[in-house]
Amino acid sequence: MLTEQYKLYDSQADIVMLGDSITFGLNWNELFNINIVNRGIGGDITEGFLNRLDSIYSASPKKVFIMGGINDIYRGVKVNQIFSNYIKIIEALKSKNIVPYIQSTLYNSARNDLNSSVTELNNLLKEYAIKNNITYIDLNEKLSKNNSLISDYTYDGLHLNSNGYKIWKKEIEQYITTSINQ
């Protein structure tokens, strides 16, 4: 299991990408050519993110980009519980002087019936980010239309293809490349 494998790494990184298979699907370090480690795990839920925060801390990052929640929704976890997990993750990161960046949970086109929960979660996350002066990056603005992932950006209605990752890169690039000390 990747959670255990991440404990083997003695990587130090300026930035950590925390998420599920959508995050795991790309080599972020090579994409940006800076010191980023990928801590995405396929099928992971926000409770899993919480359970592996030690693997984040051990990398000593200055910034963590978080994106998840869709697997929770697929499994029937209530939006309020997902949001509560996010708050715990964010507050834990902040307590270690790590700057969290919240990325919207992506809509999907494989199960459109779940997208109302995605909207509800993203609204809570955005509101929380605004109230707490945390950067919220709405990836759905570019990757989705009518609350559904655009087919040009996905190969299965849930995961991104290279076109989707190009958009994601463009949306977060300014936050990735901003000085680590800011």
XYZ file of N, CA and C in Angstrom:
546
model
N 0.845 -1.194 0.000
C 0.000 0.000 0.000
C 0.880 1.243 0.000
N 0.482 2.239 -0.777
C 1.305 3.431 -0.920
C 1.519 4.175 0.392
N 0.554 4.155 1.296
C 0.731 4.841 2.570
C 1.993 4.338 3.254
N 2.197 3.037 3.251
C 3.397 2.454 3.861
C 4.638 2.780 3.038
N 4.515 2.753 1.724
C 5.667 3.054 0.880
C 6.119 4.495 1.057
N 5.192 5.412 1.237
C 5.569 6.804 1.442
C 6.426 6.963 2.687
N 6.265 6.073 3.660
C 7.089 6.129 4.873
C 8.545 5.779 4.582
N 8.797 5.074 3.484
C 10.160 4.696 3.118
C 10.955 5.872 2.560
N 10.242 6.838 1.996
C 10.911 7.954 1.347
C 11.448 8.927 2.372
N 12.622 9.411 2.070
C 13.233 10.428 2.916
C 13.293 11.739 2.132
N 12.251 11.966 1.334
C 12.209 13.127 0.454
C 11.902 14.390 1.230
N 12.607 15.431 0.868
C 12.288 16.757 1.338
C 11.723 17.497 0.128
N 10.681 18.264 0.349
C 10.045 18.943 -0.773
C 9.510 20.291 -0.345
N 9.512 21.214 -1.286
C 8.905 22.515 -1.029
C 7.389 22.420 -1.086
N 6.896 21.509 -1.945
C 5.460 21.395 -2.195
C 5.057 19.931 -2.200
N 3.874 19.649 -1.637
C 3.277 18.320 -1.686
C 1.922 18.434 -2.366
N 1.667 17.500 -3.267
C 0.354 17.367 -3.899
C -0.347 16.224 -3.163
N -1.431 16.529 -2.456
C -2.156 15.559 -1.644
C -3.495 15.265 -2.289
N -3.765 13.994 -2.552
C -5.037 13.673 -3.165
C -5.228 12.197 -3.420
N -6.056 11.918 -4.414
C -6.431 10.549 -4.766
C -5.806 10.187 -6.111
N -6.439 9.319 -6.874
C -5.872 8.866 -8.150
C -5.739 9.993 -9.170
N -6.580 10.999 -9.080
C -6.487 12.113 -10.022
C -5.173 12.865 -9.787
N -4.811 13.053 -8.538
C -3.522 13.662 -8.195
C -2.377 12.716 -8.534
N -2.549 11.443 -8.211
C -1.502 10.444 -8.425
C -1.149 10.281 -9.899
N -2.072 10.625 -10.782
C -1.913 10.371 -12.207
C -0.881 11.195 -12.937
N -0.139 12.017 -12.254
C 0.811 12.898 -12.928
C 2.092 13.013 -12.111
N 3.217 13.150 -12.788
C 4.485 13.403 -12.115
C 4.640 14.918 -11.997
N 4.225 15.456 -10.871
C 4.193 16.902 -10.655
C 5.588 17.504 -10.657
N 6.544 16.770 -10.108
C 7.920 17.248 -10.065
C 8.450 17.501 -11.473
N 8.213 16.564 -12.371
C 8.659 16.743 -13.752
C 7.837 17.802 -14.481
N 6.547 17.885 -14.172
C 5.684 18.860 -14.838
C 6.154 20.291 -14.577
N 6.512 20.581 -13.326
C 6.913 21.937 -12.969
C 8.424 22.116 -12.849
N 9.140 21.012 -12.826
C 10.599 21.039 -12.709
C 11.060 21.803 -11.459
N 10.322 21.591 -10.375
C 10.731 22.099 -9.062
C 10.488 20.990 -8.049
N 10.844 21.225 -6.821
C 10.834 20.197 -5.798
C 9.423 19.946 -5.244
N 8.699 19.037 -5.909
C 7.331 18.669 -5.532
C 7.289 17.154 -5.344
N 6.617 16.699 -4.290
C 6.358 15.263 -4.160
C 4.867 15.008 -4.290
N 4.560 13.869 -4.868
C 3.178 13.469 -5.105
C 2.751 12.524 -3.986
N 1.721 12.901 -3.282
C 1.154 12.053 -2.239
C -0.310 11.750 -2.556
N -0.551 11.432 -3.812
C -1.860 10.965 -4.238
C -1.905 9.449 -4.167
N -3.043 8.920 -3.783
C -3.252 7.469 -3.738
C -4.584 7.158 -4.393
N -4.548 6.254 -5.357
C -5.764 5.845 -6.045
C -6.800 5.293 -5.085
N -8.039 5.755 -5.220
C -9.139 5.268 -4.392
C -9.197 5.857 -3.004
N -8.257 6.745 -2.657
C -8.198 7.264 -1.291
C -9.345 8.237 -1.018
N -9.714 8.302 0.248
C -10.746 9.211 0.728
C -10.116 10.207 1.699
N -10.853 11.232 2.061
C -10.286 12.278 2.918
C -9.861 11.755 4.284
N -10.515 10.728 4.781
C -10.052 10.132 6.037
C -8.659 9.532 5.856
N -8.402 8.968 4.688
C -7.067 8.458 4.373
C -6.035 9.572 4.332
N -6.432 10.730 3.805
C -5.527 11.884 3.801
C -5.114 12.208 5.238
N -6.118 12.242 6.111
C -5.856 12.531 7.527
C -4.901 11.519 8.141
N -5.124 10.260 7.813
C -4.330 9.190 8.412
C -2.884 9.170 7.942
N -2.583 9.872 6.877
C -1.209 9.876 6.379
C -0.555 11.247 6.391
N -1.019 12.112 7.260
C -0.399 13.429 7.360
C 1.065 13.356 7.783
N 1.435 12.333 8.547
C 2.845 12.196 8.948
C 3.757 12.090 7.730
N 3.277 11.433 6.668
C 4.100 11.325 5.454
C 4.222 12.673 4.752
N 3.299 13.568 5.024
C 3.381 14.925 4.492
C 4.384 15.721 5.327
N 4.228 15.654 6.635
C 5.121 16.393 7.525
C 6.581 16.004 7.326
N 6.822 14.728 7.103
C 8.205 14.251 6.976
C 8.904 14.838 5.750
N 8.146 15.310 4.785
C 8.737 15.950 3.602
C 9.080 17.423 3.856
N 8.624 17.966 4.976
C 8.876 19.361 5.364
C 8.489 20.386 4.288
N 7.294 20.253 3.723
C 6.905 21.208 2.673
C 6.518 22.561 3.251
N 6.556 23.548 2.380
C 6.050 24.879 2.729
C 4.594 25.013 2.305
N 4.215 24.273 1.233
C 2.869 24.338 0.675
C 2.348 22.931 0.425
N 1.024 22.769 0.617
C 0.353 21.520 0.258
C -0.902 21.865 -0.534
N -1.011 21.256 -1.705
C -2.184 21.414 -2.564
C -3.072 20.197 -2.364
N -4.303 20.438 -1.909
C -5.225 19.355 -1.557
C -6.349 19.289 -2.581
N -6.618 18.077 -3.054
C -7.784 17.868 -3.906
C -8.288 16.447 -3.705
N -9.499 16.348 -3.245
C -10.098 15.038 -3.029
C -11.571 15.179 -2.720
N -12.161 14.084 -2.313
C -13.568 14.092 -1.932
C -14.458 13.286 -2.861
N -14.039 13.112 -4.108
C -14.919 12.401 -5.043
C -15.060 10.931 -4.650
N -14.004 10.325 -4.150
C -14.117 8.923 -3.724
C -15.017 8.797 -2.495
N -14.944 9.774 -1.613
C -15.855 9.791 -0.460
C -17.303 9.815 -0.951
N -17.567 10.704 -1.901
C -18.925 10.850 -2.434
C -19.375 9.555 -3.099
N -18.502 8.939 -3.876
C -18.816 7.653 -4.517
C -19.174 6.597 -3.474
N -18.536 6.666 -2.317
C -18.766 5.670 -1.256
C -19.928 6.021 -0.337
N -20.556 7.155 -0.584
C -21.717 7.531 0.211
C -21.399 8.278 1.488
N -20.165 8.747 1.650
C -19.807 9.552 2.815
C -20.542 10.886 2.695
N -21.137 11.315 3.766
C -21.896 12.568 3.777
C -20.975 13.767 3.566
N -21.475 14.756 2.854
C -20.686 15.944 2.531
C -20.170 16.617 3.799
N -20.983 16.682 4.838
C -20.522 17.326 6.078
C -19.328 16.606 6.687
N -19.274 15.280 6.560
C -18.125 14.521 7.071
C -16.883 14.786 6.223
N -17.050 14.843 4.913
C -15.923 15.144 4.019
C -15.373 16.530 4.349
N -16.284 17.483 4.500
C -15.883 18.853 4.828
C -15.165 18.892 6.173
N -15.680 18.169 7.153
C -15.036 18.099 8.465
C -13.610 17.549 8.347
N -13.431 16.518 7.516
C -12.086 15.966 7.306
C -11.163 17.005 6.677
N -11.680 17.737 5.706
C -10.890 18.805 5.090
C -10.423 19.816 6.132
N -11.338 20.229 7.002
C -11.004 21.220 8.037
C -9.881 20.674 8.921
N -9.998 19.422 9.314
C -8.956 18.802 10.157
C -7.615 18.780 9.435
N -7.628 18.445 8.159
C -6.394 18.415 7.367
C -5.780 19.812 7.294
N -6.600 20.772 6.950
C -6.128 22.152 6.795
C -5.565 22.690 8.106
N -6.295 22.495 9.187
C -5.842 22.995 10.481
C -4.564 22.288 10.937
N -4.454 20.999 10.650
C -3.234 20.262 10.992
C -2.039 20.800 10.214
N -2.245 21.066 8.936
C -1.160 21.624 8.121
C -0.747 22.996 8.643
N -1.736 23.833 8.907
C -1.438 25.175 9.404
C -0.700 25.126 10.732
N -1.018 24.161 11.579
C -0.347 24.042 12.879
C 1.138 23.708 12.724
N 1.519 23.196 11.555
C 2.920 22.874 11.255
C 3.543 23.942 10.339
N 2.859 25.091 10.249
C 3.321 26.201 9.409
C 3.448 25.828 7.936
N 2.537 24.993 7.479
C 2.447 24.607 6.076
C 1.243 25.326 5.483
N 1.432 25.963 4.356
C 0.350 26.724 3.718
C -0.501 25.774 2.878
N -1.794 25.638 3.234
C -2.684 24.783 2.436
C -3.294 25.550 1.265
N -3.464 24.856 0.162
C -4.178 25.369 -1.007
C -5.293 24.373 -1.285
N -6.510 24.863 -1.286
C -7.663 23.997 -1.528
C -8.004 24.066 -3.012
N -8.047 22.903 -3.636
C -8.464 22.820 -5.029
C -9.848 22.191 -5.056
N -10.705 22.695 -5.900
C -12.069 22.173 -5.950
C -12.067 20.683 -6.263
N -13.026 19.992 -5.680
C -13.278 18.607 -6.051
C -13.864 18.636 -7.446
N -13.311 17.810 -8.324
C -13.755 17.838 -9.710
C -15.120 17.183 -9.878
N -15.917 17.799 -10.737
C -17.134 17.134 -11.181
C -16.724 15.919 -11.986
N -17.663 15.040 -12.233
C -17.383 13.908 -13.109
C -18.528 13.783 -14.096
N -18.290 13.049 -15.160
C -19.347 12.808 -16.128
C -19.717 11.330 -16.170
N -19.069 10.553 -15.318
C -19.382 9.125 -15.221
C -20.623 8.897 -14.360
N -20.775 9.705 -13.321
C -21.920 9.608 -12.403
C -22.435 11.011 -12.115
N -23.116 11.604 -13.069
C -23.637 12.957 -12.904
C -24.568 13.090 -11.710
N -25.170 11.973 -11.279
C -26.072 12.019 -10.129
C -25.346 12.408 -8.838
N -24.021 12.306 -8.826
C -23.243 12.648 -7.629
C -22.774 14.097 -7.624
N -22.952 14.790 -8.728
C -22.377 16.125 -8.857
C -23.049 17.178 -7.982
N -24.265 16.937 -7.530
C -24.872 17.890 -6.586
C -24.103 17.863 -5.264
N -23.608 16.705 -4.878
C -22.777 16.609 -3.663
C -21.435 17.296 -3.879
N -20.895 17.190 -5.091
C -19.643 17.882 -5.407
C -19.860 19.392 -5.283
N -20.956 19.881 -5.810
C -21.274 21.309 -5.702
C -21.381 21.724 -4.241
N -22.092 20.931 -3.457
C -22.268 21.252 -2.030
C -20.915 21.305 -1.319
N -20.063 20.318 -1.565
C -18.741 20.285 -0.929
C -17.914 21.490 -1.368
N -17.876 21.764 -2.656
C -17.081 22.887 -3.141
C -17.568 24.222 -2.590
N -18.870 24.379 -2.444
C -19.400 25.607 -1.850
C -18.922 25.772 -0.412
N -18.941 24.685 0.350
C -18.452 24.726 1.737
C -16.958 25.046 1.781
N -16.187 24.408 0.910
C -14.738 24.629 0.881
C -14.405 26.063 0.481
N -15.100 26.566 -0.512
C -14.843 27.935 -0.960
C -15.189 28.939 0.132
N -16.328 28.752 0.770
C -16.746 29.641 1.859
C -15.733 29.608 3.001
N -15.293 28.413 3.367
C -14.302 28.260 4.429
C -12.996 28.962 4.045
N -12.569 28.772 2.803
C -11.327 29.381 2.342
C -11.407 30.903 2.421
N -12.514 31.456 1.984
C -12.679 32.909 2.021
C -12.629 33.415 3.458
N -13.360 32.762 4.350
C -13.408 33.183 5.751
C -12.061 33.058 6.455
N -11.227 32.152 5.979
C -9.966 31.871 6.666
C -8.728 32.271 5.869
N -8.939 33.095 4.836
C -7.836 33.622 4.044
C -6.931 32.514 3.491
N -7.573 31.493 2.921
C -6.880 30.367 2.304
C -7.179 30.418 0.808
N -6.195 30.114 0.012
C -6.398 30.122 -1.436
C -7.278 28.943 -1.843
N -8.340 29.257 -2.567
C -9.242 28.258 -3.145
C -9.110 28.348 -4.657
N -8.793 27.234 -5.292
C -8.601 27.200 -6.737
C -9.732 26.382 -7.343
N -10.595 27.055 -8.096
C -11.748 26.387 -8.694
C -11.366 25.791 -10.046
N -10.940 24.546 -10.030
C -10.543 23.850 -11.252
C -11.731 23.593 -12.174
N -12.918 23.516 -11.598
C -14.111 23.235 -12.399
C -14.453 24.368 -13.363
N -14.008 25.581 -13.066
C -14.283 26.705 -13.971
C -13.798 26.412 -15.382
N -12.670 25.706 -15.496
C -12.080 25.418 -16.806
C -12.310 23.980 -17.257
N -12.458 23.059 -16.313
C -12.530 21.638 -16.651
C -13.955 21.101 -16.793
N -14.928 21.881 -16.366
C -16.310 21.393 -16.373
C -17.247 22.388 -17.039
N -18.373 21.859 -17.470
C -19.444 22.683 -18.019
C -20.759 22.075 -17.547
N -21.673 22.937 -17.107
C -22.969 22.473 -16.594
C -22.796 21.399 -15.524
N -21.849 21.637 -14.620
C -21.586 20.731 -13.487
C -21.241 19.313 -13.921
N -20.490 19.189 -14.991
C -20.047 17.890 -15.480
C -18.678 18.050 -16.125
N -17.786 17.112 -15.874
C -16.444 17.149 -16.449
C -16.545 17.109 -17.976
N -15.865 18.020 -18.629
C -15.893 18.102 -20.097
C -15.173 16.886 -20.684
N -15.808 16.257 -21.667
C -15.278 15.003 -22.219
C -13.894 15.156 -22.847
N -13.541 16.331 -23.323
C -12.210 16.552 -23.902
C -11.097 16.456 -22.870
N -11.452 16.493 -21.572
C -10.456 16.515 -20.511
C -10.395 15.234 -19.690
N -11.114 14.205 -20.119
C -11.161 12.965 -19.345
C -11.157 11.766 -20.279
N -10.653 10.654 -19.771
C -10.698 9.434 -20.581
C -11.763 8.459 -20.098
N -12.335 8.729 -18.918
C -13.344 7.817 -18.382
C -14.478 8.525 -17.641
N -14.529 9.833 -17.709
C -15.569 10.590 -17.022
C -15.202 10.992 -15.608
N -14.074 10.478 -15.111
C -13.642 10.780 -13.739
C -12.191 11.257 -13.697
N -11.315 10.535 -14.369
C -9.885 10.838 -14.354
C -9.529 11.734 -15.537
N -8.520 12.553 -15.324
C -8.104 13.485 -16.360
C -7.188 12.825 -17.387
N -7.281 13.313 -18.610
C -6.328 12.935 -19.643
C -5.278 14.054 -19.729
N -4.370 13.975 -20.688
C -3.305 14.976 -20.781
C -3.862 16.382 -21.007
N -4.950 16.509 -21.758
C -5.563 17.831 -21.952
C -6.075 18.403 -20.634
N -6.664 17.549 -19.812
C -7.146 17.985 -18.507
C -6.016 18.406 -17.588
N -4.932 17.622 -17.588
C -3.784 17.980 -16.753
C -3.122 19.274 -17.213
N -3.143 19.562 -18.510
C -2.604 20.832 -19.007
C -3.384 22.005 -18.424
N -4.708 21.858 -18.376
C -5.549 22.912 -17.795
C -5.254 23.057 -16.302
N -5.192 21.926 -15.597
C -4.898 21.959 -14.155
C -3.568 22.667 -13.922
N -2.551 22.294 -14.690
C -1.236 22.929 -14.542
C -1.364 24.440 -14.680
N -2.054 24.877 -15.716
C -2.196 26.313 -15.957
C -2.900 27.016 -14.801
N -3.890 26.359 -14.213
C -4.674 26.962 -13.133
C -3.889 27.096 -11.825
N -2.922 26.220 -11.597
C -2.193 26.279 -10.322
C -0.776 26.825 -10.457
N -0.333 27.015 -11.673
C 1.063 27.402 -11.912
C 1.492 28.623 -11.114
N 0.664 29.655 -11.072
C 1.046 30.871 -10.337
C 1.250 30.590 -8.850
N 0.491 29.657 -8.289
C 0.615 29.336 -6.864
C 1.806 28.417 -6.597
N 2.101 27.571 -7.569
C 3.246 26.668 -7.445
C 4.544 27.459 -7.520
N 4.611 28.376 -8.453
C 5.867 29.072 -8.726
C 6.076 30.324 -7.873
N 5.052 30.748 -7.131
C 5.204 31.879 -6.214
C 6.214 31.492 -5.159
N 7.009 32.425 -4.775
C 8.051 32.170 -3.790
C 7.518 31.354 -2.614
N 8.307 30.412 -2.220
C 7.961 29.542 -1.094
C 7.855 30.362 0.198
N 8.544 31.464 0.283
C 8.538 32.261 1.511
C 7.359 33.193 1.627
N 6.514 33.254 0.596
C 5.358 34.160 0.668
C 4.186 33.492 1.325
